[in-house]
Amino acid sequence: MKPPTRKHPSYDGRGVIVAIFDTGVDPGAAGLQETPDGKPKVLDILDGTGSGDVDISKCVEASGDYEIEGVHGNKLKLNPGWVNPSGKWYVGAKNAFELFPGGLKKRMTKERRKHWDREHQAAVARTTEAIAAAENGKGSKPASTDKADEDKGQAAQQTKLKKAELQSRLELLQGVGEKHDDAGPILDCVVWHDGTHNRVAIDTSDMHVPSPDDSPHKGKLQDFVPLTDFDIERQYGTFSAEDACNFGVHVYEDTEGKPSVLSIVVDAGSHGTHVAGITAAYHPADPTLNGIAPGAQLISCKIGDTRLGSMETQVGLSRALGAVLRHKAHLINMSYGEPTATPNAGRFIELASEIVNKHGVIFVSSAGNAGPALSTVGAPGGTSSAILSIGAYVSPAMAAASHSVRGSMAEGQQYTWSSRGPTDDGDAGVTLSAPGGAIAPVPQWTQQSRQLMNGTSMASPNACGGVALLLSGLQAAGLPTSPAKVRRALENTCAQVSTASDADLTYGCGLMQVDKAFEYAEAHEGPGTPDVRYAIRAGA
């Protein structure tokens, strides 16, 4: 059988910027480095939650031997090659465990405990051997070398005291072993201005689990390659080979223009990277691993607060919307949500509606995973009129390959757990459906390159990638791309999946079809074509 003909291969998402509202995206993850036309894939990574903030308001000056005092009074060696015309260094510190997502913290605590146990057991063994040697009379000789003047009684007393000291040491070591609690490694942070940009260096020496082959300077501040705000140079760092956790930075200044807060941007979980990969991953060596819109570029907006187990906050969401406007993003994907008693209401919904209806940004979100009962759609995706709510669909081939379904499925269907409408105020709740599972990239700290995940969290970026393809094609064809027109094209071209009485509440308009939506947009665009949206309310 001949492979299908590809139409418009350059309509691959290029020219489209997608903001990922999620746990954060690992810029070092597989497929998230560049686009097919050589542009950087990830334009910026931001932490809207403040979970990675470091107070760097303390200013110090260096001594003649390039040494400064850290925020805790410790000495830090600077690299003589670092350019700092002002001579002012701003210092702060952060516990790395406060930055790490739960899974990574658990793994690193375990690895550090193994090293600590080895060192502790060695110290216990040395002390036990010393006690045995003292009891056998093989302890250290008295300080005097004049045997004629040696006081045997004094020597015996010294031996007794030595044994008591060793026994106390052993008891202390045993007690510490039972009560040991790793507070986590400390990261000393230094910020300065090189005359052009703020620069950041971090001492990561406390992150490294020592080994006999290690350099004594491993991870020291002076060896760190300085970073600046991610959106300027798009460079990121890695704390250590053991954790493999990539991070970016942003420096925020006070009203006087002095560095005040350093934001160390670390993802709060693997979810956001997976979502980003579904939307726009690009693998030049193996295109079968590509996301839906490999030509699109991404902005990572971390809305999941690490301190709250990756739960989103109003502050994080508001800052993320601000980033969308600053970067002139065309699309938002938010694979987050929870139940609500107040559909289509609240401050975030007001802001989301404004960014769609006033600024022309298309907002895509997951419907929720609380099905199959009716009225289970979550907020904001399923309960907000300005947002496209996406349900999760599974095809027979996908069910067999991804879920090892043994029985034959005659046709595709919605995942049983995909949330259904209607909303409490009467809206359908689900706009349309898209595939709800994917094998996609995950952060490097997971020690995997990709992983299978399922949920409306995966259906939403699948649909978002499809919208990116549609926008890319419309832009190239010189056609308008307002949220109302794109929504109309999508809703009028979905493939009908079921004729059941509850189909509209389950699938929305049906299964998304990008090619048909593009053809519809082309055919229905012309002079005088209205660009309007309708809001219908029931009377009292």
XYZ file of N, CA and C in Angstrom, residues 197-385:
567
model
N 24.570 41.970 31.001
C 23.489 41.191 31.599
C 23.850 40.807 33.026
N 22.823 40.480 33.793
C 23.059 39.842 35.081
C 23.544 38.421 34.837
N 24.523 38.005 35.618
C 25.067 36.658 35.505
C 24.861 35.907 36.817
N 24.717 34.592 36.711
C 24.449 33.753 37.878
C 25.430 32.595 37.917
N 25.992 32.358 39.098
C 26.825 31.173 39.322
C 26.347 30.500 40.597
N 26.396 29.192 40.615
C 25.902 28.423 41.760
C 26.945 27.398 42.179
N 27.255 27.367 43.468
C 28.159 26.351 44.012
C 27.349 25.087 44.250
N 27.638 24.037 43.472
C 26.893 22.781 43.560
C 27.717 21.665 44.194
N 28.805 22.033 44.872
C 29.707 21.006 45.419
C 29.001 20.103 46.424
N 28.013 20.637 47.131
C 27.292 19.839 48.119
C 26.343 18.845 47.467
N 26.135 18.982 46.154
C 25.228 18.089 45.441
C 25.893 16.773 45.057
N 27.204 16.777 44.982
C 27.914 15.621 44.448
C 28.159 14.566 45.523
N 27.851 13.332 45.178
C 28.178 12.216 46.055
C 29.635 11.858 45.791
N 30.538 12.072 46.778
C 31.978 11.902 46.538
C 32.344 10.486 46.123
N 33.364 10.397 45.281
C 33.941 9.106 44.901
C 35.455 9.278 44.856
N 36.218 8.179 44.925
C 37.684 8.280 44.958
C 38.269 9.021 43.759
N 37.565 9.009 42.629
C 38.101 9.624 41.414
C 37.744 11.104 41.294
N 36.948 11.629 42.225
C 36.485 13.001 42.119
C 37.592 14.018 42.347
N 37.493 15.126 41.616
C 38.343 16.268 41.875
C 37.896 16.926 43.173
N 38.831 17.446 43.978
C 38.431 18.123 45.225
C 37.615 19.376 44.965
N 37.634 19.891 43.719
C 36.909 21.115 43.382
C 35.606 20.832 42.638
N 35.177 19.589 42.596
C 34.003 19.239 41.809
C 32.784 20.026 42.283
N 32.161 20.753 41.340
C 30.971 21.516 41.653
C 31.224 22.837 42.344
N 32.483 23.232 42.528
C 32.790 24.482 43.214
C 32.320 25.683 42.392
N 32.034 26.761 43.103
C 31.518 27.970 42.479
C 32.394 28.459 41.333
N 33.695 28.462 41.524
C 34.618 29.035 40.541
C 34.617 28.277 39.214
N 34.115 27.037 39.219
C 34.097 26.240 37.991
C 32.747 26.275 37.278
N 31.781 26.980 37.855
C 30.452 27.034 37.262
C 30.464 27.918 36.011
N 29.796 27.463 34.959
C 29.668 28.271 33.744
C 28.492 29.221 33.948
N 28.740 30.541 34.050
C 27.671 31.482 34.405
C 26.507 31.470 33.417
N 25.308 31.649 33.974
C 24.079 31.716 33.192
C 23.477 33.106 33.304
N 22.635 33.461 32.348
C 21.821 34.661 32.455
C 20.372 34.271 32.228
N 19.458 35.233 32.239
C 18.050 34.924 32.046
C 17.865 34.015 30.832
N 17.073 32.957 30.992
C 16.982 31.919 29.968
C 16.591 32.476 28.611
N 15.670 33.443 28.585
C 15.190 33.936 27.296
C 16.230 34.760 26.548
N 17.352 35.104 27.184
C 18.401 35.891 26.511
C 19.349 34.973 25.736
N 19.883 33.968 26.389
C 20.864 33.078 25.739
C 20.379 31.637 25.619
N 19.279 31.317 26.269
C 18.669 29.979 26.231
C 19.662 28.896 26.636
N 20.421 29.187 27.677
C 21.343 28.221 28.251
C 20.785 27.725 29.580
N 21.055 26.485 29.903
C 20.614 25.933 31.178
C 21.753 25.172 31.838
N 21.639 24.927 33.125
C 22.652 24.200 33.865
C 22.095 22.892 34.398
N 22.997 22.067 34.949
C 22.633 20.810 35.587
C 23.316 20.774 36.945
N 22.582 20.491 37.995
C 23.166 20.537 39.326
C 24.320 19.552 39.477
N 24.102 18.298 39.076
C 25.161 17.291 39.154
C 24.785 16.112 38.276
N 25.769 15.271 38.001
C 25.505 14.082 37.187
C 24.595 13.112 37.937
N 24.668 13.126 39.260
C 23.863 12.202 40.054
C 22.372 12.507 39.943
N 22.017 13.796 40.020
C 20.588 14.133 39.954
C 20.110 14.338 38.520
N 21.000 14.761 37.612
C 20.654 15.016 36.202
C 19.476 15.978 36.072
N 19.395 16.928 37.005
C 18.283 17.875 37.011
C 18.708 19.172 36.330
N 18.056 19.483 35.229
C 18.372 20.705 34.481
C 17.562 21.883 35.024
N 18.142 23.067 34.938
C 17.465 24.252 35.445
C 17.873 25.477 34.641
N 17.009 26.466 34.634
C 17.321 27.770 34.059
C 17.215 28.818 35.147
N 17.547 30.056 34.832
C 17.500 31.118 35.837
C 16.873 32.385 35.256
N 16.357 33.196 36.170
C 15.926 34.563 35.884
C 16.307 35.419 37.079
N 16.787 36.618 36.824
C 17.133 37.550 37.892
C 16.151 38.715 37.844
N 15.545 39.014 38.984
C 14.584 40.109 39.084
C 15.176 41.209 39.967
N 15.068 42.443 39.493
C 15.667 43.578 40.186
C 14.625 44.336 40.999
N 15.100 45.074 42.012
C 14.198 45.895 42.806
C 13.955 47.230 42.096
N 13.258 48.143 42.748
C 12.905 49.415 42.123
C 14.111 50.296 41.839
N 15.243 49.990 42.491
C 16.469 50.754 42.266
C 17.374 50.110 41.226
N 16.906 49.025 40.620
C 17.699 48.350 39.592
C 18.746 47.398 40.131
N 18.658 47.063 41.422
C 19.622 46.136 42.007
C 19.046 44.718 41.996
N 19.872 43.696 41.734
C 19.382 42.320 41.803
C 18.780 42.036 43.179
N 17.583 41.503 43.182
C 16.875 41.269 44.440
C 16.464 39.815 44.621
N 15.974 39.206 43.539
C 15.494 37.825 43.610
C 16.073 37.033 42.443
N 16.621 35.884 42.772
C 17.070 34.928 41.754
C 16.032 33.818 41.693
N 15.490 33.586 40.514
C 14.547 32.486 40.315
C 15.286 31.321 39.660
N 15.405 30.219 40.390
C 15.988 28.992 39.839
C 14.819 28.143 39.359
N 14.710 27.963 38.061
C 13.525 27.328 37.472
C 13.759 25.835 37.284
N 13.098 25.050 38.112
C 13.168 23.594 38.058
C 11.744 23.072 37.941
N 11.514 22.082 37.090
C 10.148 21.576 36.947
C 9.697 20.897 38.242
N 8.388 20.927 38.469
C 7.807 20.336 39.679
C 7.350 18.897 39.447
N 7.646 18.350 38.286
C 7.251 16.983 37.954
C 7.433 16.738 36.469
N 7.254 15.504 36.052
C 7.494 15.134 34.652
C 6.326 15.462 33.730
N 5.199 15.811 34.296
C 3.965 16.032 33.530
C 4.129 17.085 32.441
N 4.714 18.240 32.794
C 4.821 19.346 31.849
C 5.702 19.042 30.654
N 6.810 18.347 30.880
C 7.699 17.974 29.778
C 6.993 17.011 28.829
N 6.236 16.076 29.390
C 5.494 15.119 28.579
C 4.468 15.836 27.705
N 3.755 16.786 28.301
C 2.757 17.568 27.568
C 3.415 18.366 26.445
N 4.545 19.003 26.764
C 5.264 19.789 25.754
C 5.718 18.907 24.595
N 6.174 17.690 24.902
C 6.631 16.774 23.866
C 5.508 16.339 22.941
N 4.325 16.099 23.515
C 3.172 15.738 22.690
C 2.851 16.874 21.721
N 2.913 18.092 22.226
C 2.568 19.248 21.410
C 3.557 19.480 20.285
N 4.874 19.444 20.607
C 5.809 19.988 19.616
C 7.207 19.367 19.592
N 7.410 18.188 20.154
C 8.755 17.593 20.113
C 9.216 17.396 18.669
N 10.519 17.551 18.472
C 11.100 17.359 17.130
C 12.341 16.488 17.240
N 12.304 15.336 16.547
C 13.414 14.378 16.541
C 13.893 14.211 15.095
N 14.897 14.973 14.672
C 15.332 14.890 13.275
C 15.814 13.507 12.866
N 16.375 12.747 13.805
C 16.889 11.424 13.463
C 15.787 10.369 13.385
N 14.652 10.619 14.030
C 13.557 9.654 14.029
C 12.225 10.400 14.093
N 11.716 10.827 12.945
C 10.475 11.608 12.896
C 9.265 10.905 13.497
N 9.327 9.571 13.639
C 8.190 8.868 14.236
C 7.985 9.265 15.700
N 9.000 9.873 16.296
C 8.896 10.306 17.689
C 8.438 11.753 17.829
N 8.223 12.423 16.695
C 7.840 13.836 16.736
C 6.507 14.056 17.439
N 6.355 15.261 17.993
C 5.067 15.688 18.497
C 4.158 16.076 17.345
N 2.978 16.576 17.674
C 1.991 16.897 16.639
C 2.467 18.050 15.755
N 3.065 19.082 16.363
C 3.503 20.272 15.614
C 4.991 20.508 15.866
N 5.864 19.748 15.214
C 7.302 19.846 15.494
C 7.900 21.205 15.163
N 7.226 21.991 14.336
C 7.764 23.298 13.970
C 7.439 24.398 14.962
N 6.534 24.130 15.914
C 6.134 25.153 16.879
C 7.220 25.379 17.923
N 7.219 26.574 18.507
C 8.128 26.910 19.603
C 7.334 27.000 20.894
N 8.031 26.846 22.016
C 7.368 26.701 23.304
C 7.830 27.736 24.319
N 6.928 28.085 25.214
C 7.255 28.810 26.435
C 6.779 27.945 27.592
N 7.654 27.658 28.516
C 7.284 26.876 29.689
C 6.888 27.818 30.817
N 5.640 27.746 31.235
C 5.132 28.561 32.345
C 4.791 27.615 33.492
N 5.655 27.582 34.469
C 5.443 26.691 35.612
C 4.367 27.280 36.521
N 3.202 26.606 36.557
C 2.117 27.031 37.432
C 1.970 26.094 38.628
N 2.640 24.935 38.582
C 2.585 23.959 39.671
C 3.649 24.259 40.709
N 3.236 24.578 41.916
C 4.147 24.961 42.990
C 4.771 23.722 43.627
N 6.099 23.625 43.571
C 6.810 22.478 44.132
C 6.498 22.314 45.607
N 6.345 23.415 46.326
C 6.080 23.370 47.770
C 4.703 22.808 48.086
N 3.817 22.796 47.094
C 2.448 22.325 47.287
C 2.187 21.037 46.519
N 3.248 20.291 46.237
C 3.076 19.041 45.507
C 2.647 19.242 44.082
N 3.041 20.353 43.464
C 2.791 20.746 42.071
C 1.372 21.271 41.847
N 0.655 21.643 42.913
C -0.667 22.250 42.736
C -0.511 23.666 42.189
N -1.425 24.072 41.308
C -1.349 25.412 40.736
C -1.846 26.451 41.730
N -1.385 27.679 41.543
C -1.802 28.784 42.398
C -2.286 29.945 41.525
N -3.088 30.821 42.135
C -3.574 31.995 41.408
C -2.412 32.861 40.948
N -1.407 33.020 41.821
C -0.232 33.823 41.462
C 0.466 33.228 40.243
N 0.678 31.924 40.266
C 1.351 31.266 39.149
C 0.587 31.407 37.850
N -0.734 31.277 37.915
C -1.560 31.395 36.715
C -1.548 32.822 36.171
N -1.652 33.801 37.063
C -1.664 35.200 36.615
C -0.341 35.588 35.974
N 0.755 35.172 36.572
C 2.069 35.470 36.004
C 2.248 34.763 34.659
N 1.707 33.560 34.546
C 1.810 32.826 33.277
C 1.066 33.561 32.164
N -0.102 34.099 32.479
C -0.850 34.861 31.470
C -0.079 36.109 31.052
N 0.606 36.743 32.015
C 1.452 37.888 31.674
C 2.577 37.499 30.737
N 3.160 36.314 30.960
C 4.244 35.836 30.093
C 3.742 35.571 28.675
N 2.512 35.105 28.557
C 1.920 34.866 27.238
C 1.892 36.159 26.427
N 1.507 37.248 27.070
C 1.444 38.529 26.379
C 2.837 39.051 26.052
N 3.779 38.907 26.993
C 5.145 39.400 26.736
C 5.787 38.677 25.564
N 5.560 37.396 25.460
C 6.188 36.595 24.402
C 5.327 36.498 23.148
N 4.160 37.137 23.186
C 3.249 37.142 22.027
C 2.912 35.719 21.573
N 2.571 34.876 22.536
C 2.198 33.498 22.228
C 0.856 33.455 21.515
N 0.665 32.449 20.665
C -0.573 32.282 19.917
C -1.526 31.302 20.598
N -0.957 30.406 21.380
C -1.722 29.297 21.936
C -1.313 29.054 23.383
N -2.270 28.578 24.185
C -1.994 28.126 25.550
C -2.510 26.703 25.688
N -1.707 25.841 26.286
C -2.217 24.534 26.701
C -2.113 24.435 28.215
N -3.228 24.059 28.847
C -3.259 23.879 30.297
C -3.872 22.525 30.618
N -3.029 21.554 30.884
C -3.490 20.209 31.235
C -3.582 20.087 32.752
N -4.336 20.949 33.324
C -4.542 21.031 34.773
C -6.023 21.237 35.022
N -6.492 20.925 36.212
C -7.875 21.228 36.545
C -8.365 20.470 37.757
N -9.514 20.870 38.250
C -10.170 20.248 39.383
C -11.645 20.627 39.372
N -12.442 19.986 40.208
C -13.878 20.320 40.237
C -14.112 21.750 40.703
N -15.276 22.286 40.336
C -15.659 23.624 40.779
C -17.160 23.685 41.011
N -17.557 24.515 41.966
C -18.983 24.742 42.219
C -19.464 26.009 41.530
N -18.549 26.737 40.888
C -18.904 28.013 40.241
C -18.374 28.034 38.808
N -19.054 27.377 37.880
C -18.576 27.354 36.486
C -18.564 28.745 35.870
N -17.551 28.960 35.024
C -17.430 30.188 34.244
C -17.385 31.438 35.124
N -16.738 31.318 36.289
C -16.656 32.449 37.214
C -15.324 32.417 37.943
N -14.920 33.572 38.460
C -13.675 33.674 39.207
C -12.668 34.556 38.502
N -11.694 35.023 39.269
C -10.720 35.967 38.722
C -9.903 35.363 37.588
N -9.463 34.119 37.732
C -8.674 33.529 36.648
C -9.500 33.394 35.373
N -10.777 33.039 35.510
C -11.642 32.913 34.333
C -11.799 34.267 33.656
N -11.896 35.329 34.445
C -11.975 36.677 33.869
C -10.716 36.985 33.057
N -9.555 36.651 33.621
C -8.292 36.925 32.925
C -8.151 36.049 31.688
N -8.542 34.771 31.804
C -8.461 33.862 30.656
C -9.374 34.330 29.529
N -10.568 34.778 29.876
C -11.498 35.285 28.865
C -10.943 36.535 28.187
N -10.279 37.369 28.980
C -9.688 38.588 28.420
C -8.571 38.257 27.441
N -7.744 37.279 27.799
C -6.611 36.964 26.924
C -7.082 36.319 25.624
N -8.241 35.641 25.661
C -8.802 35.052 24.445
C -9.561 36.100 23.631
N -10.498 36.767 24.273
C -11.414 37.658 23.544
C -10.810 39.015 23.212
N -9.885 39.491 24.016
C -9.270 40.795 23.760
C -7.935 40.673 23.041
N -7.138 39.687 23.411
C -5.783 39.586 22.860
C -5.650 38.498 21.791
N -6.692 37.740 21.537
C -6.689 36.798 20.419
C -5.861 35.547 20.610
N -5.622 35.142 21.849
C -4.865 33.918 22.132
C -5.843 32.758 22.266
N -5.541 31.639 21.634
C -6.409 30.462 21.707
C -5.994 29.619 22.904
N -6.954 29.293 23.762
C -6.695 28.610 25.031
C -7.295 27.211 24.976
N -6.441 26.192 25.136
C -6.863 24.792 25.083
C -6.601 24.160 26.446
N -7.542 23.358 26.933
C -7.361 22.755 28.255
C -8.040 21.396 28.331
N -7.635 20.605 29.299
C -8.173 19.259 29.495
C -9.556 19.313 30.129
N -10.434 18.394 29.737
C -11.788 18.353 30.279
C -11.831 17.746 31.667
N -10.869 16.880 31.981
C -10.837 16.228 33.286
C -10.892 14.717 33.164
N -10.506 14.040 34.237
C -10.441 12.572 34.242
C -11.381 11.982 35.288
N -12.547 12.583 35.465
C -13.473 12.155 36.519
C -14.675 11.399 35.981
N -14.664 10.974 34.684
C -15.789 10.270 34.087
C -15.899 8.841 34.588
N -16.909 8.107 34.102
C -17.785 8.442 32.971
C -19.113 9.095 33.347
N -19.311 9.450 34.601
C -20.596 10.039 34.979
C -20.783 11.394 34.313
N -22.024 11.797 34.156
C -22.323 13.099 33.586
C -21.960 14.210 34.574
N -21.738 15.413 34.035
C -21.411 16.610 34.834
C -20.159 16.415 35.676
N -19.138 15.806 35.077
C -17.872 15.588 35.790
C -16.735 16.431 35.229
N -17.032 17.295 34.246
C -15.955 18.120 33.689
C -15.401 19.053 34.764
N -14.092 19.317 34.674
C -13.422 20.131 35.679
C -13.119 21.529 35.192
N -12.621 22.330 36.136
C -12.229 23.704 35.828
C -10.725 23.761 35.619
N -10.222 24.630 34.724
C -11.008 25.596 33.961
C -11.496 25.073 32.614
N -10.911 23.953 32.126
C -11.178 23.528 30.753
C -12.633 23.274 30.441
N -13.299 22.443 31.253
C -14.662 22.062 30.924
C -15.723 23.038 31.348
N -15.366 24.042 32.151
C -16.391 24.928 32.716
C -16.206 26.386 32.327
N -15.364 26.669 31.330
C -15.086 28.054 30.931
C -15.414 28.233 29.455
N -16.267 29.186 29.142
C -16.729 29.351 27.764
C -15.631 29.817 26.821
